[in-house]
Short mmCIF file of C-alpha atoms in Angstrom, two decimals:
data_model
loop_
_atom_site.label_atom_id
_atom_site.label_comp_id
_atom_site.label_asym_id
_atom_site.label_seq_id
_atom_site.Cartn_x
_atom_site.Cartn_y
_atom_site.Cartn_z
CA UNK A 21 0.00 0.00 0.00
CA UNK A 22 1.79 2.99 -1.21
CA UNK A 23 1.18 5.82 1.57
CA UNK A 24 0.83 9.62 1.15
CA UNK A 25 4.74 10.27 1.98
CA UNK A 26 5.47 8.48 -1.44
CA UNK A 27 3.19 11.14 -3.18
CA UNK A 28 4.85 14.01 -1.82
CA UNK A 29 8.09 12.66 -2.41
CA UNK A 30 6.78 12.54 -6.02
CA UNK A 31 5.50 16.18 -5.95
CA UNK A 32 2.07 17.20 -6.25
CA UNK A 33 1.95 21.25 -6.69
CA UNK A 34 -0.55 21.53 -9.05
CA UNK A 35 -1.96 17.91 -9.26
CA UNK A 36 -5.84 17.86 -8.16
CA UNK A 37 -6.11 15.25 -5.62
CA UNK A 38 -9.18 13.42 -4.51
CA UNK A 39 -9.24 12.60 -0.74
CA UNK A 40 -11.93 10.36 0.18
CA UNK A 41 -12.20 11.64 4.19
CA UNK A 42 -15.26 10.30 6.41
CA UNK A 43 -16.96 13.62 7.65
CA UNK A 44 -19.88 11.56 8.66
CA UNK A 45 -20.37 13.56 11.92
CA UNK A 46 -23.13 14.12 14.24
CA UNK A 47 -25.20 16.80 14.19
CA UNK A 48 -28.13 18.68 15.90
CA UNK A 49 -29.59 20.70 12.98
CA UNK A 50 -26.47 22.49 11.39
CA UNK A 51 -24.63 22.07 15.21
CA UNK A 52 -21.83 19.21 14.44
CA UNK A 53 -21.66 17.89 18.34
CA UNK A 54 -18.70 15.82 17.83
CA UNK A 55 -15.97 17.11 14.78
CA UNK A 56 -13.47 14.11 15.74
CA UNK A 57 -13.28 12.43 12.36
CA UNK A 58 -13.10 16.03 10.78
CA UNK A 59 -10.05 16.82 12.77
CA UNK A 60 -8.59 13.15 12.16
CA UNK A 61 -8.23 14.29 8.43
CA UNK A 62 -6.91 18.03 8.93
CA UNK A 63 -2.93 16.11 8.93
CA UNK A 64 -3.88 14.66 5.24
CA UNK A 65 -5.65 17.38 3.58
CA UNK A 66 -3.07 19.48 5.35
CA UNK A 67 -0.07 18.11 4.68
CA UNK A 68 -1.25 18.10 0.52
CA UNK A 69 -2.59 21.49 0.60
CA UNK A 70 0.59 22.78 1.88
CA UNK A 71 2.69 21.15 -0.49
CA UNK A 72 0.69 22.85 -3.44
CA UNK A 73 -2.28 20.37 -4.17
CA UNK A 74 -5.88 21.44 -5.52
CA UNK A 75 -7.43 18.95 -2.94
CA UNK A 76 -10.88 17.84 -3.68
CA UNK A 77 -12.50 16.14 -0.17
CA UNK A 78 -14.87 14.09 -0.22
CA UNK A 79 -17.43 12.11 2.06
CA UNK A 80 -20.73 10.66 2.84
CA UNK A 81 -23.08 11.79 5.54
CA UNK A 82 -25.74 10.14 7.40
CA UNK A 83 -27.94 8.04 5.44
CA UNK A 84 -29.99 9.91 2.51
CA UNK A 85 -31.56 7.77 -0.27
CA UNK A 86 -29.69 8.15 -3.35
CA UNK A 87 -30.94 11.84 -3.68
CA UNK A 88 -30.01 15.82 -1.96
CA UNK A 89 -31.40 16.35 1.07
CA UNK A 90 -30.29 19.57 3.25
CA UNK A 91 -30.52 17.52 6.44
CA UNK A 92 -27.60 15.90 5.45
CA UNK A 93 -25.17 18.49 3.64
CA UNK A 94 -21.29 18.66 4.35
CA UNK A 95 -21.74 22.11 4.60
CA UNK A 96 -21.34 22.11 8.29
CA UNK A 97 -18.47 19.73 7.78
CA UNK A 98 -16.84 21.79 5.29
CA UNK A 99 -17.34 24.88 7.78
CA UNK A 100 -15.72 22.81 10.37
CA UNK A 101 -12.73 21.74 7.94
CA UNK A 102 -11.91 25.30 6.90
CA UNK A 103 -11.84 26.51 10.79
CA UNK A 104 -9.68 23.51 11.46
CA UNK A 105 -7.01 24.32 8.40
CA UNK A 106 -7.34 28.22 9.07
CA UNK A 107 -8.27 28.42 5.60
CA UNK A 108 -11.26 28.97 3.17
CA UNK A 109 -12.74 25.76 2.25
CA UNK A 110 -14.89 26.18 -1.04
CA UNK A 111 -18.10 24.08 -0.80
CA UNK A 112 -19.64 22.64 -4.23
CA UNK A 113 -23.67 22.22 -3.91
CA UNK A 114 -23.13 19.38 -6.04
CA UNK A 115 -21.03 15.88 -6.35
CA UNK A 116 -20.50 15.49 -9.97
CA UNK A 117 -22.32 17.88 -11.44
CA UNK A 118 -21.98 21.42 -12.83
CA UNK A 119 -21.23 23.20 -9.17
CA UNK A 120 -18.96 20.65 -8.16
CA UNK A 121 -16.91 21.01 -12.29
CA UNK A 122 -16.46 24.87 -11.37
CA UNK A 123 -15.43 24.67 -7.61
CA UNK A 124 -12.82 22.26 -8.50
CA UNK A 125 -12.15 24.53 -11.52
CA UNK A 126 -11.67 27.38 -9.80
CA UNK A 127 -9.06 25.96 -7.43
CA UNK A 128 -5.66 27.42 -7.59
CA UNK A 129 -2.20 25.42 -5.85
CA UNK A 130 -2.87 24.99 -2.02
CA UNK A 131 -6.63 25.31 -2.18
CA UNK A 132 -9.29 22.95 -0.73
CA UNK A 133 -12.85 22.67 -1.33
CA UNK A 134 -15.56 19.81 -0.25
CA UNK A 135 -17.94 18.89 -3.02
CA UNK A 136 -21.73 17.47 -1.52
CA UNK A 137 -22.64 14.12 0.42
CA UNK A 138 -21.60 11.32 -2.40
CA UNK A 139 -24.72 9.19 -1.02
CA UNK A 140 -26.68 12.42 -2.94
CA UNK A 141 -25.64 9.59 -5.96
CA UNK A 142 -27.38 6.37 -5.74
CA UNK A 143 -24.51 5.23 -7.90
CA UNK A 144 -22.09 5.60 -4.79
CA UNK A 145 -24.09 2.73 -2.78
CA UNK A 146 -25.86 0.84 -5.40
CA UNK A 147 -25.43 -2.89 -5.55
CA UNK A 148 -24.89 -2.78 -9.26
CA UNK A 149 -21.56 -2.71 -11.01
CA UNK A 150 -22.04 -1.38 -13.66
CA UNK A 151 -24.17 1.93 -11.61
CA UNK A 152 -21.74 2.55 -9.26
CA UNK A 153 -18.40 2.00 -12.44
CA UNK A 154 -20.42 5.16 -13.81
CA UNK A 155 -20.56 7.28 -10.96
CA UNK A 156 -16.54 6.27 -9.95
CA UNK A 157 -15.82 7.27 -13.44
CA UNK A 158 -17.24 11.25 -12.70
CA UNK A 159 -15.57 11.13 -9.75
CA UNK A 160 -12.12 10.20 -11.41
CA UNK A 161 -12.74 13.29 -14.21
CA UNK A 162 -12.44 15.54 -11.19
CA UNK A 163 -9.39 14.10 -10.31
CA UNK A 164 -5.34 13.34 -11.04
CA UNK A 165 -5.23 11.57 -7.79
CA UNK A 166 -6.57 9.61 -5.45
CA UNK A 167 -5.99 9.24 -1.38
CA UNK A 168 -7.76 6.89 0.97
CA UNK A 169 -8.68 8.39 4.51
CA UNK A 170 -11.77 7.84 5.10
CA UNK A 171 -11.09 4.49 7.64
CA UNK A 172 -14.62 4.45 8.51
CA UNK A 173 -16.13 3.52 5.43
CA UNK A 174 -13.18 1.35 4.03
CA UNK A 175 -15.50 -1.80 5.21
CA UNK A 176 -18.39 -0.55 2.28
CA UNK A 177 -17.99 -1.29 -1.11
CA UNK A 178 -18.79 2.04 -2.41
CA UNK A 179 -17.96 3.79 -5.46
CA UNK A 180 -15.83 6.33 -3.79
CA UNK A 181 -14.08 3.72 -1.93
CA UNK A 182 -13.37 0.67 -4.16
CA UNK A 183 -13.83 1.95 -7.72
CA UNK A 184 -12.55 5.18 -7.40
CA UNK A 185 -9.07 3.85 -6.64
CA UNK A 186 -9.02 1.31 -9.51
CA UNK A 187 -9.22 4.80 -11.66
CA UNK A 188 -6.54 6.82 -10.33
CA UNK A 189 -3.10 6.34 -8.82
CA UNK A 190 -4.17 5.78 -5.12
CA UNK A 191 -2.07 6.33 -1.88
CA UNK A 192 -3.32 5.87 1.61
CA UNK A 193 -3.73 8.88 3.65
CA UNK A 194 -2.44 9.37 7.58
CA UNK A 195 -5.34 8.32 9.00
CA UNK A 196 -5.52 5.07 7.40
CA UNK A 197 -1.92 4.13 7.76
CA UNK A 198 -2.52 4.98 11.18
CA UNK A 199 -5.39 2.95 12.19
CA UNK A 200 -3.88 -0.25 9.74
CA UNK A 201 -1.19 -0.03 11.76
CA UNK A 202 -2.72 0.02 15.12
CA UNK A 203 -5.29 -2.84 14.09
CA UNK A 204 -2.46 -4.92 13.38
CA UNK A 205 -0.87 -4.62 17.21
CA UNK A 206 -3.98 -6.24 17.89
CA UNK A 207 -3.91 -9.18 15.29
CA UNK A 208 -0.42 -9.95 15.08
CA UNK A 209 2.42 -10.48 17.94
CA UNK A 210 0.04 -8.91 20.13
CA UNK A 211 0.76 -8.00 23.98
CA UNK A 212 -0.62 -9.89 26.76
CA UNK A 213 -2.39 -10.21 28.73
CA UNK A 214 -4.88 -8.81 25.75
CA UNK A 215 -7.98 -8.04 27.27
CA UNK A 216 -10.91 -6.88 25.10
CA UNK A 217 -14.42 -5.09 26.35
CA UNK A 218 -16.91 -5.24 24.13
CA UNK A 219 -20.50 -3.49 24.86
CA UNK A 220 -23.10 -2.12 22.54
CA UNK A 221 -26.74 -3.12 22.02
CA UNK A 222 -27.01 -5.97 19.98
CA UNK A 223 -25.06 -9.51 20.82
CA UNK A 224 -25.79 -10.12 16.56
CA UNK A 225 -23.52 -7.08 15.74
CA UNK A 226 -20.56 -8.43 17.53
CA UNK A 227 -21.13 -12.43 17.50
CA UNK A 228 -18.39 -12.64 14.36
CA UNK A 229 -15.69 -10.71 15.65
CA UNK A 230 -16.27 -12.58 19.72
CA UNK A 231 -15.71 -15.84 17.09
CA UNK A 232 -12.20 -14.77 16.81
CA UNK A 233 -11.08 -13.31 19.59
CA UNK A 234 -11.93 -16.68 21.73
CA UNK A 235 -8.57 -17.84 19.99
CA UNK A 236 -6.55 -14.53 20.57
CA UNK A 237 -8.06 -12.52 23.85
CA UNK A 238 -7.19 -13.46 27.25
CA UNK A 239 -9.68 -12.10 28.26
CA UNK A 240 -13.93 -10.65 27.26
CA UNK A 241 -15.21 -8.12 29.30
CA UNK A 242 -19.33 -7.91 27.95
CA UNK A 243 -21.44 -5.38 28.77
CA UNK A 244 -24.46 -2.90 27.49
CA UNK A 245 -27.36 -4.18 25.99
CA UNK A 246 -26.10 -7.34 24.79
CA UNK A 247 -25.16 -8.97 28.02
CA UNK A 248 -28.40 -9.32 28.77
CA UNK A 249 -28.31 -12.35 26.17
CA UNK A 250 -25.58 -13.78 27.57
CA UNK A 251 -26.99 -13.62 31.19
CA UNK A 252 -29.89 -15.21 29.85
CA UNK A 253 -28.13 -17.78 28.10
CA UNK A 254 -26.81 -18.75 31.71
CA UNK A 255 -30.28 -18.80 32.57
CA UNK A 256 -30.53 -16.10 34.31
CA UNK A 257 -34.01 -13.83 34.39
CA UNK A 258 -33.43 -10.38 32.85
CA UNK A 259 -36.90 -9.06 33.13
CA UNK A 260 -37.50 -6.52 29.75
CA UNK A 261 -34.17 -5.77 29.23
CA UNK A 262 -33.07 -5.99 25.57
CA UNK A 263 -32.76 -9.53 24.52
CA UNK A 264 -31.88 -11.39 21.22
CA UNK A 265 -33.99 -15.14 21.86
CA UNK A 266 -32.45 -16.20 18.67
CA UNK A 267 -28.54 -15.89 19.41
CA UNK A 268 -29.00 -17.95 22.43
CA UNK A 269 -27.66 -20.77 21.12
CA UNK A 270 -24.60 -19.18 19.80
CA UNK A 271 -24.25 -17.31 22.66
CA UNK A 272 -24.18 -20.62 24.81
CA UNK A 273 -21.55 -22.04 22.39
CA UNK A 274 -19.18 -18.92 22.79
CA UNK A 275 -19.46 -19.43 26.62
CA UNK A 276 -18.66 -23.14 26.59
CA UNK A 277 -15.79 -22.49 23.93
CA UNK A 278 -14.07 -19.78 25.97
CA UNK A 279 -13.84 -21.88 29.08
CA UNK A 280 -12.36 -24.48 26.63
CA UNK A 281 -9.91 -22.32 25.09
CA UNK A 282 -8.99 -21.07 28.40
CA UNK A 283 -10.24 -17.58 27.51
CA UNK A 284 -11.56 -15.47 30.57
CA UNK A 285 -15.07 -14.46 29.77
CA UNK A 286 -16.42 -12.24 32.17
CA UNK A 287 -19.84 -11.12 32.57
CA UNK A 288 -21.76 -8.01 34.71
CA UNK A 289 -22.69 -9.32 38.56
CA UNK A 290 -24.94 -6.37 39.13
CA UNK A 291 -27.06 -4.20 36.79
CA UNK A 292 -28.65 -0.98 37.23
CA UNK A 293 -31.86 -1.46 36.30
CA UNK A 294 -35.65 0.73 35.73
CA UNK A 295 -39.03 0.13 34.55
CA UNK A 296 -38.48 3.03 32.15
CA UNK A 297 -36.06 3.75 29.63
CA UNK A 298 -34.63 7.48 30.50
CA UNK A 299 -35.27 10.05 28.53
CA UNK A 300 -32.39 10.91 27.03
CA UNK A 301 -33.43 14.62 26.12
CA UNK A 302 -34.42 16.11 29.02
CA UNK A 303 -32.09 13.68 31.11
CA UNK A 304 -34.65 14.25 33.95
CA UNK A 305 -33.49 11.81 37.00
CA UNK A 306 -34.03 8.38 36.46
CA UNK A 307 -33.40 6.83 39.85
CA UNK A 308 -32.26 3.40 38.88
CA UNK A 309 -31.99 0.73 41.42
CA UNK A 310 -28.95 -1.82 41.73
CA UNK A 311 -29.20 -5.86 41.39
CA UNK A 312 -27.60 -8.56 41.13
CA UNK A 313 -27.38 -10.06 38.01
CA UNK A 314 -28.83 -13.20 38.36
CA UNK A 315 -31.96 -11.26 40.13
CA UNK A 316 -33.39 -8.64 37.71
CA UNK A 317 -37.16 -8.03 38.43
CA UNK A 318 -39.47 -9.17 35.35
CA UNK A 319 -40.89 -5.87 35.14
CA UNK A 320 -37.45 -4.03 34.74
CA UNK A 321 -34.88 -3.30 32.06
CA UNK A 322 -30.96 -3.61 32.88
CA UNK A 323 -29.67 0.00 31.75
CA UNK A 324 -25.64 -0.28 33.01
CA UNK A 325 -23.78 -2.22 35.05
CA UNK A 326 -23.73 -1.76 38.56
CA UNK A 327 -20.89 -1.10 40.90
CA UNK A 328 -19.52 -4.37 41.62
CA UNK A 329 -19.29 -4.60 37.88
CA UNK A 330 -17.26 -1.70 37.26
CA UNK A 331 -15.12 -2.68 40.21
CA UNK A 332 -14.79 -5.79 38.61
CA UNK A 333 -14.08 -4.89 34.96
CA UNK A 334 -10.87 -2.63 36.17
CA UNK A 335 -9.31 -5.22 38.18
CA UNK A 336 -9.41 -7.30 34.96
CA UNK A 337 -8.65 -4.17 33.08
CA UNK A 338 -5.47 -3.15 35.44
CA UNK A 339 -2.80 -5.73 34.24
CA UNK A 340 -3.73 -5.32 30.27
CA UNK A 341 -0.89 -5.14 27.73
CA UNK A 342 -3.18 -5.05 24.86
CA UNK A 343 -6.76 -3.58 25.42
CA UNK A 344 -9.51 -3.34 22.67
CA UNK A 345 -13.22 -1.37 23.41
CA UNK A 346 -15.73 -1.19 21.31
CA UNK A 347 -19.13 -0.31 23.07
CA UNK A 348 -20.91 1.23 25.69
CA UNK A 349 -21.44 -0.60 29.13
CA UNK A 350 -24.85 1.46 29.24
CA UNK A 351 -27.06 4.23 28.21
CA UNK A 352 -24.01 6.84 28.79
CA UNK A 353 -26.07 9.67 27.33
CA UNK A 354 -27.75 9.78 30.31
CA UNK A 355 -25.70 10.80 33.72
CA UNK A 356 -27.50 7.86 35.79
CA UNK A 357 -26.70 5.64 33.46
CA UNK A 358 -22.88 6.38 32.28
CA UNK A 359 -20.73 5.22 35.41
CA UNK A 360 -20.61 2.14 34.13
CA UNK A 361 -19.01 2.99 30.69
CA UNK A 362 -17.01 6.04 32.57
CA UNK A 363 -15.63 3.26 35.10
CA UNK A 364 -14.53 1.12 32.06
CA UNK A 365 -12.57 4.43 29.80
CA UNK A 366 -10.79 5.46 33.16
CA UNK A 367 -9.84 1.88 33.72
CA UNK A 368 -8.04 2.24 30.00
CA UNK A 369 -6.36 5.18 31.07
CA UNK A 370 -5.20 3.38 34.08
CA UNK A 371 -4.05 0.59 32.15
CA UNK A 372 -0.13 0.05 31.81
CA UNK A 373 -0.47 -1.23 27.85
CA UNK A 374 -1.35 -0.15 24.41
CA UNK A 375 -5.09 0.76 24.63
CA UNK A 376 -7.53 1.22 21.54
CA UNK A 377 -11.27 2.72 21.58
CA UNK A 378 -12.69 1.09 18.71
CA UNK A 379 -14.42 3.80 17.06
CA UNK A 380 -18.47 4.52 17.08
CA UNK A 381 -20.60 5.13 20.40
CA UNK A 382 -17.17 4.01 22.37
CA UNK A 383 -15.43 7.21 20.65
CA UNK A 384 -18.12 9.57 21.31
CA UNK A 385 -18.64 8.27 24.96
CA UNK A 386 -14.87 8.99 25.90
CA UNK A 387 -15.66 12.54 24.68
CA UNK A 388 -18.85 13.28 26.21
CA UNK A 389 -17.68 12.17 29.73
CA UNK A 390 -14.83 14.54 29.35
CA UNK A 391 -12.05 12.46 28.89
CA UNK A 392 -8.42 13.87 27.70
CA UNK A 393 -8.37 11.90 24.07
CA UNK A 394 -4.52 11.79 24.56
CA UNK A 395 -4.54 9.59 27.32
CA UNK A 396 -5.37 6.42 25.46
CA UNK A 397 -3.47 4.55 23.03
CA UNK A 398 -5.44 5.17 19.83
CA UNK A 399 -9.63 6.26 19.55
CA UNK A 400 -10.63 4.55 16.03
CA UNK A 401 -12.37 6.70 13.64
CA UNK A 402 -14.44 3.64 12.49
CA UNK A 403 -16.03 1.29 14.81
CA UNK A 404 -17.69 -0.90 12.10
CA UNK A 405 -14.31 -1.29 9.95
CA UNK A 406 -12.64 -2.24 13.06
CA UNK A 407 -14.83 -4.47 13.99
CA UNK A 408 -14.42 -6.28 10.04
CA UNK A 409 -10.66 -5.74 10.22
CA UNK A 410 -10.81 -8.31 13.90
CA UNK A 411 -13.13 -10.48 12.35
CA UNK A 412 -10.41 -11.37 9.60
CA UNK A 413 -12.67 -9.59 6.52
CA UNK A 414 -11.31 -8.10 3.45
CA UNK A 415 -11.85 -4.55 3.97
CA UNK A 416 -12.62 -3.45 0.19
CA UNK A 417 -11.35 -0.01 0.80
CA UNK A 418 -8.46 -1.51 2.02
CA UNK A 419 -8.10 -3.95 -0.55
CA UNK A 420 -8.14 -0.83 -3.53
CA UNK A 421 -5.66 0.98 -1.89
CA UNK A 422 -2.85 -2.21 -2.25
CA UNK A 423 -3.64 -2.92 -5.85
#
């Protein structure tokens, strides 16, 4: 994979270069409450604008269906990226069309502009070849170059991401030689003990990438909404609490098979729990009580885990060489409900080793509890290509960039 270093060795004033970012952000309105992945990009857009490129960024946003919508413009983003860079950053109103021809146009050496939310194309998303081979092929007449750093949609086979590339000469940005790099401290020669935390809502989302970490963890810390399957799978009650019936079995397997494989697999002993789900707007007091885990009322819902737990997690948490997180303990967006995932990011800070937040609700959780960013190892840009990259998947953004 040839990285960005190689293309400025090779000289780019004047070149127009194409950098696929991810400036999928959140936002309330036209408010962007969390500009992380904008500022993960800043050193690649940067680093080409100051050495005389016409950069062209690009990115999707949200989830709009193949058409403009204003909810989801990059203008905000683009906003954002100019602040960042202390420079004007023009904005097209258009991907490929006739806005997004003269903004790129008009760009003199050293000059950046964003052009509109690629998924404004269906042919960025679509399932058909031959759709999304027409849309890469605009995207390559706006461009001499191309540069992959946009980790968090490397795991989509987009046009942006994997057709684009086959068009152009292709390097891969900072960002993505960063977080390739830090991905592999946690597949090959890794530190131990390598303890891994995984949280989140849904046991389905993570059942593939638990598959392969019962032959390389030491240890599973599981928490949020999907321990509530494996507690049940134990045979526990959990009340309402969310619950997947049909990944029982599985779930049952992956228990037996880490006490097999000598893997430590460690589940919540107490759970704060409600009859209500918070409201996470108003974040009016919730007043949750504390059980044991094996004793959740049937009329209540498991919302964090309790005390005990957290205690629990950071002893298991304090010895780590190698930690991986990737999910919330608990509702963390409200304050009675985000000790548990709080107790879990200090414990990271704490630890001695390499530590990696794996991106998504994990990311946004160490930044709206106030933690200092710098005091873990790494914070992922892209939860779900992380999670592919662990599982052992061929990353198709990936895979373009080292043809």
């Amino acid at each position: 994979m040839k990285t960005i270093d190689e293309l400025l060795s090779e000289g780019v004033t004047g070149k127009r270069v194409f950098v696929r970012a991810d400036l999928n952000v959140p936002l309330d309105g036209t408010t962007i409450t969390d500009d992380g992945r904008i500022r993960a990009v800043v050193p690649t857009v940067k680093a080409l604008a100051d050495a005389g490129a016409r950069v062209i960024v690009a990115s999707h946003l949200g989830r709009p269906k193949g058409a403009p919508d204003p909810a989801f413009s990059l203008g905000p983003a683009a906003a954002r990226l100019g602040e960042l860079l202390g420079a004007d950053v023009a904005c097209a109103e258009d991907t490929v069309g006739i806005s997004a021809e003269a903004t790129v146009s008009g760009l003199s050496d050293g000059r950046v502009a964003v052009i509109e939310n690629l998924r404004f194309n269906a042919g960025e998303t679509s399932k058909d070849e031959s759709e999304r081979a027409a849309f890469a092929d605009k995207l390559a007449g706006l461009a001499d170059v191309y540069v992959g750093d946009g980790f968090g949609a490397v795991h989509r086979k987009h046009a942006s991401v994997f057709d684009l590339p086959k068009r152009l000469p292709h390097y891969a940005g900072y960002l993505i030689a960063t977080e390739v790099g830090v991905l592999k401290k946690l597949t090959d020669d890794v530190k131990r003990p390598y303890v891994v935390a995984l949280g989140g809502a849904k046991v389905s989302d993570k059942l593939a990438v638990i598959d392969q970490l019962l032959g390389k963890a030491d240890r599973l810390l599981i928490g949020g909404g999907m321990a509530y399957t494996f507690l049940k799978a134990k045979g526990y009650e959990v009340g309402i609490s969310l619950l997947q019936e049909d990944q029982i079995p599985a779930v049952k397997e992956y228990i037996e098979r880490a006490e097999k494989n000598g893997v430590e697999l460690v589940l919540p002993v107490d759970v704060l729990v409600s009859s209500e789900f918070p409201d996470l707007k108003t974040k009016a007091p919730a007043n949750p009580t504390t059980v044991a885990a094996d004793a959740i009322p049937a009329d209540q819902e498991g919302l964090d885990i309790g005390p005990e737990t957290r205690k629990l997690y950071a002893s298991k948490l304090a010895d780590a060489a190698t930690v991986f997180w990737n999910g919330p303990m608990g509702v963390f967006e409200h304050p009675d409900y985000a000790e548990g995932t709080k107790a879990v990011a200090q414990a990271l800070v704490d630890a001695p080793g390499f530590t990696v937040v794996g991106g998504g609700d994990s990311a946004a959780a160490v930044r709206t509890l106030g933690f200092d960013e710098n005091a873990f190892g790494h914070i992922s840009t892209g939860g779900g290509a992380s999670l592919e990259y662990l599982e052992g998947k061929t990353l198709p953004g990936l895979a373009a960039l080292e043809d």
